[in-house]
Coordinates of C-alpha atoms in Angstrom, one line a residue:
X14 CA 0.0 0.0 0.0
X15 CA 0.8 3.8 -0.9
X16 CA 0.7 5.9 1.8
X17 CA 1.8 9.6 1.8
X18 CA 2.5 11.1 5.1
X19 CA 1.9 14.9 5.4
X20 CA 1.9 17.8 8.0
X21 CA 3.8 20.8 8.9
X22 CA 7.2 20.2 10.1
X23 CA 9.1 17.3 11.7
X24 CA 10.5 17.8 15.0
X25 CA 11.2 16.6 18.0
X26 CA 7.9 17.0 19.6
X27 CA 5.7 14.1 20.6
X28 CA 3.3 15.0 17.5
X29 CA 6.6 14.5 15.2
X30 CA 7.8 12.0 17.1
X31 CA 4.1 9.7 17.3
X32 CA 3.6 10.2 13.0
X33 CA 7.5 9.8 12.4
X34 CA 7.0 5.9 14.4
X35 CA 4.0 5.4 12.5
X36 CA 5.7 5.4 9.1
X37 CA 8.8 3.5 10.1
X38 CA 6.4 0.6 11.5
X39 CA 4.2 0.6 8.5
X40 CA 7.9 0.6 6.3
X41 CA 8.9 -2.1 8.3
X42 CA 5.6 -4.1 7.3
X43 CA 6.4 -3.4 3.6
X44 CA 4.1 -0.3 2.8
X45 CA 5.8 2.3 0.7
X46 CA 5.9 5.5 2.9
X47 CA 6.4 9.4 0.7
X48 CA 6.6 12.2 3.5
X49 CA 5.4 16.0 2.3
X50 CA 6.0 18.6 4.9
X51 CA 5.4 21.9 4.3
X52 CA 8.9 23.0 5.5
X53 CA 11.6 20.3 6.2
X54 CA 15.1 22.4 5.2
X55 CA 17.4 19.7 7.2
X56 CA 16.0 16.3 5.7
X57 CA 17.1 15.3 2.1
X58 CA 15.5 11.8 1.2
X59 CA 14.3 10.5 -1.8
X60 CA 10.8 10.0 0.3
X61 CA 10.9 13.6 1.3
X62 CA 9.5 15.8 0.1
X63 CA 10.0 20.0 1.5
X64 CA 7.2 22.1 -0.3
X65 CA 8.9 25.4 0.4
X66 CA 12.5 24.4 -0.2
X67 CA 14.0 26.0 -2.9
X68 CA 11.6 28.9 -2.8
X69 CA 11.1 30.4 0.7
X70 CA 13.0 29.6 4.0
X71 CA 10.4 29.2 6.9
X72 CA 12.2 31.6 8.9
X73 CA 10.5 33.6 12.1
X74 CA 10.6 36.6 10.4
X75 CA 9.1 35.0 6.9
X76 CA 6.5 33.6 8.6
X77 CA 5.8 37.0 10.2
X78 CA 5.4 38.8 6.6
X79 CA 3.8 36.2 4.5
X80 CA 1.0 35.7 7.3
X81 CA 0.7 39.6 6.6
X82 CA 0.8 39.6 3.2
X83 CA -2.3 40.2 0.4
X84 CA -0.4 37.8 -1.3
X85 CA -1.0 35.0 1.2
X86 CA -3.8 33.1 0.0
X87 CA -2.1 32.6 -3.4
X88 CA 0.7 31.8 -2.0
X89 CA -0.8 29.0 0.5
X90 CA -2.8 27.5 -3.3
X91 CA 0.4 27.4 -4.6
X92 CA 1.5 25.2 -1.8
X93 CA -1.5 22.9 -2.0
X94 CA -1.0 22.5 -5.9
X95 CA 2.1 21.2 -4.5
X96 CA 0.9 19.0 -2.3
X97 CA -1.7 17.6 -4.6
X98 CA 1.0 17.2 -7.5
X99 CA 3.2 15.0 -4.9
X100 CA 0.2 12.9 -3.9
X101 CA -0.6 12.4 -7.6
X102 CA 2.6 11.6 -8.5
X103 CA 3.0 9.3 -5.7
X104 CA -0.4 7.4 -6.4
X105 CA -1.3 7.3 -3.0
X106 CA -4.0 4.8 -1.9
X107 CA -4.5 7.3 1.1
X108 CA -3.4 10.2 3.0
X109 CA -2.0 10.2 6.8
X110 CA -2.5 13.6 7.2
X111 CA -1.2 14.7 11.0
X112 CA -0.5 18.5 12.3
X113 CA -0.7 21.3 9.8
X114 CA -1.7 24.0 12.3
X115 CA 2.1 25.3 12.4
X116 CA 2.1 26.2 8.7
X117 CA 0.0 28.1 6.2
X118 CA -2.6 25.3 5.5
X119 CA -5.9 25.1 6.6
X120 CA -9.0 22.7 6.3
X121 CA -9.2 23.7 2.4
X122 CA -6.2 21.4 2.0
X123 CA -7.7 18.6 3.4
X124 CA -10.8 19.2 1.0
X125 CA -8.7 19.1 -1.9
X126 CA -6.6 16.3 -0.9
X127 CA -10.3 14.3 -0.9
X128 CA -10.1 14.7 -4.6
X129 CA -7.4 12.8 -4.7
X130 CA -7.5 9.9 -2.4
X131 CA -8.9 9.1 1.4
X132 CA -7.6 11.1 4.3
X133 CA -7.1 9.6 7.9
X134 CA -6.0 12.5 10.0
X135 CA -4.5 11.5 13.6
X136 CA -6.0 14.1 15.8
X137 CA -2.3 14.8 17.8
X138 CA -4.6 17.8 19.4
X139 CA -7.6 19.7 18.9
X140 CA -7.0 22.2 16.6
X141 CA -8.8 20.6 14.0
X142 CA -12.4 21.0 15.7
X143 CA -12.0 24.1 17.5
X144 CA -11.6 27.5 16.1
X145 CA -7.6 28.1 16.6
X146 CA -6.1 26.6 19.8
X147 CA -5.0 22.9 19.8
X148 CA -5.8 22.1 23.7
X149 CA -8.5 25.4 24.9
X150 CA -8.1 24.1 29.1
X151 CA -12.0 24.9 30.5
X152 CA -13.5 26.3 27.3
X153 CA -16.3 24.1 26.0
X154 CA -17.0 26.7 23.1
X155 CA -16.0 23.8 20.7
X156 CA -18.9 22.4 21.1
X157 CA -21.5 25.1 19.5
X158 CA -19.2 27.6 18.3
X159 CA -15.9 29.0 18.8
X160 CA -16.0 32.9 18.5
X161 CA -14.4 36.0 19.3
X162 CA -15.1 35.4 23.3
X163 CA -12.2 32.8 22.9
X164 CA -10.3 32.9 26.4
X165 CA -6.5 32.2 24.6
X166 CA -6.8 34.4 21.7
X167 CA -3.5 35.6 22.9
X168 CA -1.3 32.6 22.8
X169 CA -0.2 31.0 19.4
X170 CA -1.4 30.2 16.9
X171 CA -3.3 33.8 17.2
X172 CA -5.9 35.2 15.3
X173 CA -7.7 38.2 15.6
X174 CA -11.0 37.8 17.7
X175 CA -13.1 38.9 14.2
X176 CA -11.5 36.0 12.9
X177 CA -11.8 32.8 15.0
X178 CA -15.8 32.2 14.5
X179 CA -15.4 32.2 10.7
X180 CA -12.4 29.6 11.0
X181 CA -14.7 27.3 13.3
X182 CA -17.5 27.2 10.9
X183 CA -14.9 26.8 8.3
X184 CA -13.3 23.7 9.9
X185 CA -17.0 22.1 10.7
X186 CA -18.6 22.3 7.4
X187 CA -15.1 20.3 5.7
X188 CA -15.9 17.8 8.3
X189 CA -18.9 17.2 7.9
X190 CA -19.5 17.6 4.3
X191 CA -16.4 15.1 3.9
X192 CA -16.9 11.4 2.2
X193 CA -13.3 10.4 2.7
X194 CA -12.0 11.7 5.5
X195 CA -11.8 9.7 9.4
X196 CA -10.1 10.6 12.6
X197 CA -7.6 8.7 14.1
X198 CA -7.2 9.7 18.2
X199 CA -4.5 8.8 20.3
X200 CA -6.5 8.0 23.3
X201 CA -10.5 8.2 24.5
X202 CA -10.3 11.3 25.9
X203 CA -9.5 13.4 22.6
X204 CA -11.8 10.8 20.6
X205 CA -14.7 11.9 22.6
X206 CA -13.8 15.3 22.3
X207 CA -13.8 15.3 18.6
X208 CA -17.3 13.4 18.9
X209 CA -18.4 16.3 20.7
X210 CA -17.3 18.8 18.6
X211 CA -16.7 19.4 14.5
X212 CA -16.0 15.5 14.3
X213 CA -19.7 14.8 15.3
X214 CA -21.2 11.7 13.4
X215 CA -18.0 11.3 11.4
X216 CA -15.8 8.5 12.0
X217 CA -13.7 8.9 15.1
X218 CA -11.2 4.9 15.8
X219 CA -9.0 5.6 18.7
X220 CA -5.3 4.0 18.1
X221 CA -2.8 4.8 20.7
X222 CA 0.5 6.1 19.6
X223 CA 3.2 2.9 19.3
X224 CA 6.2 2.4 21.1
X225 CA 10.0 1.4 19.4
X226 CA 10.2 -2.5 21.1
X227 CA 12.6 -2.2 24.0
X228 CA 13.8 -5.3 26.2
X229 CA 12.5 -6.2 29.9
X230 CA 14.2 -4.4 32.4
X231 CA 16.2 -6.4 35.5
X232 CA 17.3 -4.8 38.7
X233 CA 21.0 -5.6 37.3
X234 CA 20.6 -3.3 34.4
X235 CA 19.4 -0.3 36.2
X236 CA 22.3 -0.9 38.4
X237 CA 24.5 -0.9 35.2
X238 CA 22.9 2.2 33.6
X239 CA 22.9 3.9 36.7
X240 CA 27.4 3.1 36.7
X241 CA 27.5 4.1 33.2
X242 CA 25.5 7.7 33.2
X243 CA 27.5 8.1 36.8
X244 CA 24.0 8.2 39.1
X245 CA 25.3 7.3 42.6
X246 CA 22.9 3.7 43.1
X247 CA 21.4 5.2 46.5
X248 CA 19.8 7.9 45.5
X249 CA 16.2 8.2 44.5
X250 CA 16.0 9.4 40.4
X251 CA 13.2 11.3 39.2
X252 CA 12.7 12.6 35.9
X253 CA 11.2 14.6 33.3
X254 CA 10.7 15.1 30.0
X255 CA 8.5 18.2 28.6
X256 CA 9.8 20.4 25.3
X257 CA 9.8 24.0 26.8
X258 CA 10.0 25.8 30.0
X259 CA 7.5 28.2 28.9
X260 CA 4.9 25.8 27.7
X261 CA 1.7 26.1 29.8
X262 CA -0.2 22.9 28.3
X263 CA 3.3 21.1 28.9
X264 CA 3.1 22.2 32.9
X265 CA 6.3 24.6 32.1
X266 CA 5.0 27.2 34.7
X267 CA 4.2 24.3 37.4
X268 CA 7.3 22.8 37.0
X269 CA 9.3 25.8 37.9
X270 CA 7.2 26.8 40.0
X271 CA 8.2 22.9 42.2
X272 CA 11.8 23.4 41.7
X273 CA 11.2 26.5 43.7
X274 CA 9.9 24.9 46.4
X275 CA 12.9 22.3 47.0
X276 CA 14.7 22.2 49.6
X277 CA 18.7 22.1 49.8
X278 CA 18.9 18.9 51.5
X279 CA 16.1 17.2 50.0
X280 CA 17.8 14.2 48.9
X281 CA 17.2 12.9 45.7
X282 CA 18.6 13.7 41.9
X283 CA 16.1 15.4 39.2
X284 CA 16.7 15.2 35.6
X285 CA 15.3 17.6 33.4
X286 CA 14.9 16.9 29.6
X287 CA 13.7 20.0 29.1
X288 CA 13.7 22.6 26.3
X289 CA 13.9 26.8 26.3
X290 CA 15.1 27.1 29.7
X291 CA 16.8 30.6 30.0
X292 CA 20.2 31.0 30.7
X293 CA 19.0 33.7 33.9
X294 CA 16.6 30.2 35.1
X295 CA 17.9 29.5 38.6
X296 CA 18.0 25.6 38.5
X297 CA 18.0 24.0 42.4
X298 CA 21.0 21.8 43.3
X299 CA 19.0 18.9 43.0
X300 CA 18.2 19.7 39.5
X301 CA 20.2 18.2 36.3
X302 CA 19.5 20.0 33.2
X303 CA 19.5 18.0 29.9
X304 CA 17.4 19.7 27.3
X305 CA 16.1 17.7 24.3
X306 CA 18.0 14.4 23.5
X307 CA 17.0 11.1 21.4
X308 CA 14.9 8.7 22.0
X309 CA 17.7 5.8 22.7
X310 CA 19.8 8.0 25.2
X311 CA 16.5 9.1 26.7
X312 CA 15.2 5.2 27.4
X313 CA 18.6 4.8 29.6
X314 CA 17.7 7.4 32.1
X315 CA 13.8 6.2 31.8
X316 CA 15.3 2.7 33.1
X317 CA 18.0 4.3 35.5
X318 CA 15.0 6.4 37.0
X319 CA 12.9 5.8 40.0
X320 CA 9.8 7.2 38.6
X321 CA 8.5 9.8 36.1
X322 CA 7.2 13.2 37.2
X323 CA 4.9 14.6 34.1
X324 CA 3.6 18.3 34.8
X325 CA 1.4 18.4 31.3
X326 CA -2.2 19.9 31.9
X327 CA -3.3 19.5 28.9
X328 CA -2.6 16.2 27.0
X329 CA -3.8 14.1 23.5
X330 CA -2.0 11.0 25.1
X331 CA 1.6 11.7 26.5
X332 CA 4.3 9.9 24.1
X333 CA 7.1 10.1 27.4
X334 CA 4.0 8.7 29.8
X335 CA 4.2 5.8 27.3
X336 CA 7.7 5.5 26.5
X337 CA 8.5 5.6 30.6
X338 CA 5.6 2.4 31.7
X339 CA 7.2 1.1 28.5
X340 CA 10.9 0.9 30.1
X341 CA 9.0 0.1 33.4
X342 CA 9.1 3.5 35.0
X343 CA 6.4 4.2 37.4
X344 CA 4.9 7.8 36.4
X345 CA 3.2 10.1 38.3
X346 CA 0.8 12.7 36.1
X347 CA -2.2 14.6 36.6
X348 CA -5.5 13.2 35.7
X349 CA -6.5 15.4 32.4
X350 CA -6.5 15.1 28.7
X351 CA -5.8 11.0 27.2
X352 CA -3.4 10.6 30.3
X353 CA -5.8 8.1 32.3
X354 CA -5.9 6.0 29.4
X355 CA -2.2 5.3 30.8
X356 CA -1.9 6.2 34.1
X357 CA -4.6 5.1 36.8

């Protein structure tokens, strides 16, 4: 089967991470996988394909003026004939379509992509049944309408209050006047939100995001890890994995605001894999700063660890929740979003 893989950007993120497993498992089963991202300057495959490379670099300050720009509907077709022309070309028997909201494309994309061949889109958030945020916290609007009363107009991806009812009724009537087009959600939660919402009467599987296969985990190996990354084999290990500081879906704010409230001799080691942490942060001694790092260096400390402390308050599923029960590391989470589906 012909499968073409398409959404905004790859990363490191759990979205990137959760649609980058998918098409390596469905490689390894012998599907033939074509990636089209709408910027990708640092990967160069054959099965890649960058729609703005060799034409516009997705720079902060590009985005900034083309989002501006008069010319920016003409400019967002252009991309789509793109698209279109790759999927063609590629004779796809469908279309994983997974997070767009970080480029220029919108619901008209997945409209024209209909033409083509069947779209599943994995619903990594919300963003495609509510009128601009991907996770909007205590806001129900989603379900009736989404409208200038939105209560996070002011954190990205903004639009102007004039603007967000018109993109909600834009999104619902693509859904629901679609023949070929199903949701894929990571866990319950999000699936019945999607039911709720845009996605009403459409269908809505739930598929929780896979895991690389990892071996069981013995007492001896944790004592080996733990010699190898130099953890002293008394101490209690906690860890944490979220990609920015200043994230407040991720729990960025909550998790500063509990290294604050350590103690000097509390007596245990806490390793951060986190991301945007200033330079100007003041990081507690019992605090070990890390930033992003792969998957495979990651899954040592997950089997070194004690347990897993996960801030997030807003959540599709929770890709690290996973990966740590995965490596048999007990996690400790709040009880929002798809995390019960994983953690009682």
């Amino acid at each position: 089967m012909k499968i073409a893989f398409c959404r905004d950007r790859p990363g490191r993120g759990g979205a990137a991470t959760a649609a980058r497993r998918l098409g390596e498992g469905l490689e390894k089963l012998g599907h033939d996988i074509h990636w089209i991202f709408f910027t990708a300057p640092q990967l160069n495959a054959e099965n890649v394909r960058d729609v703005t490379r060799g034409h516009l670099m997705w720079t902060k300050g590009i985005r900034y003026v083309v989002r501006r720009s008069p010319l920016l509907a003409y400019y967002r077709q252009y991309t789509y004939s793109i698209v279109l022309d790759e999927i063609r070309r590629f004779d796809a028997d469908f279309c994983s379509l997974h997070n767009i909201l970080w480029s220029i494309w919108g619901h008209d994309l997945v409209e024209q992509i209909q033409q083509i061949c069947p779209v599943v889109w994995t619903l990594h958030d919300m963003w495609s049944f509510t009128g601009r945020c991907p996770y909007p916290t205590r806001c129900d609007r989603y379900k009736t309408v989404c409208n200038e009363f939105c209560p996070t107009a002011d954190r990205p991806p903004v639009l102007k209050p004039s603007e967000i009812e018109p993109a909600f009724r834009h999104k619902m009537k693509v859904i629901q006047e679609s023949k070929r087009l199903m949701a894929v959600a990571p866990s319950h939660w999000i699936a019945d939100r999607a039911r709720e919402g845009a996605w009403r009467g459409k269908p809505v599987v739930t598929l929780h995001h896979g895991i690389p296969p990892s071996e069981e985990v013995s007492i001896q190996e944790k004592a080996r890890l733990r010699n190898e990354l130099q953890i002293p084999q008394e101490r209690t290990v906690v860890m944490t994995v979220i990609s920015s500081i200043t994230s407040e879906d991720k729990g960025g704010p909550i998790l500063e605001e509990m290294s604050r409230l350590l103690n000097e001799d509390d007596d245990f080691i806490w390793y951060w894999f986190v991301g945007d942490v200033p330079d100007s942060f003041r990081l507690p001694p019992q605090v070990v700063l890390h930033g992003a790092v792969p998957y495979p260096q990651l899954q040592q400390y997950f089997r070194a660890a004690d347990f897993q402390l996960h801030p997030a308050v807003s959540e599709a599923l929770g890709n690290v929740i996973a990966e740590g029960l995965w490596n048999e590391t007990p996690t400790v989470a709040f009880n929002v979003g798809g995390i019960p589906d994983m953690v009682v």
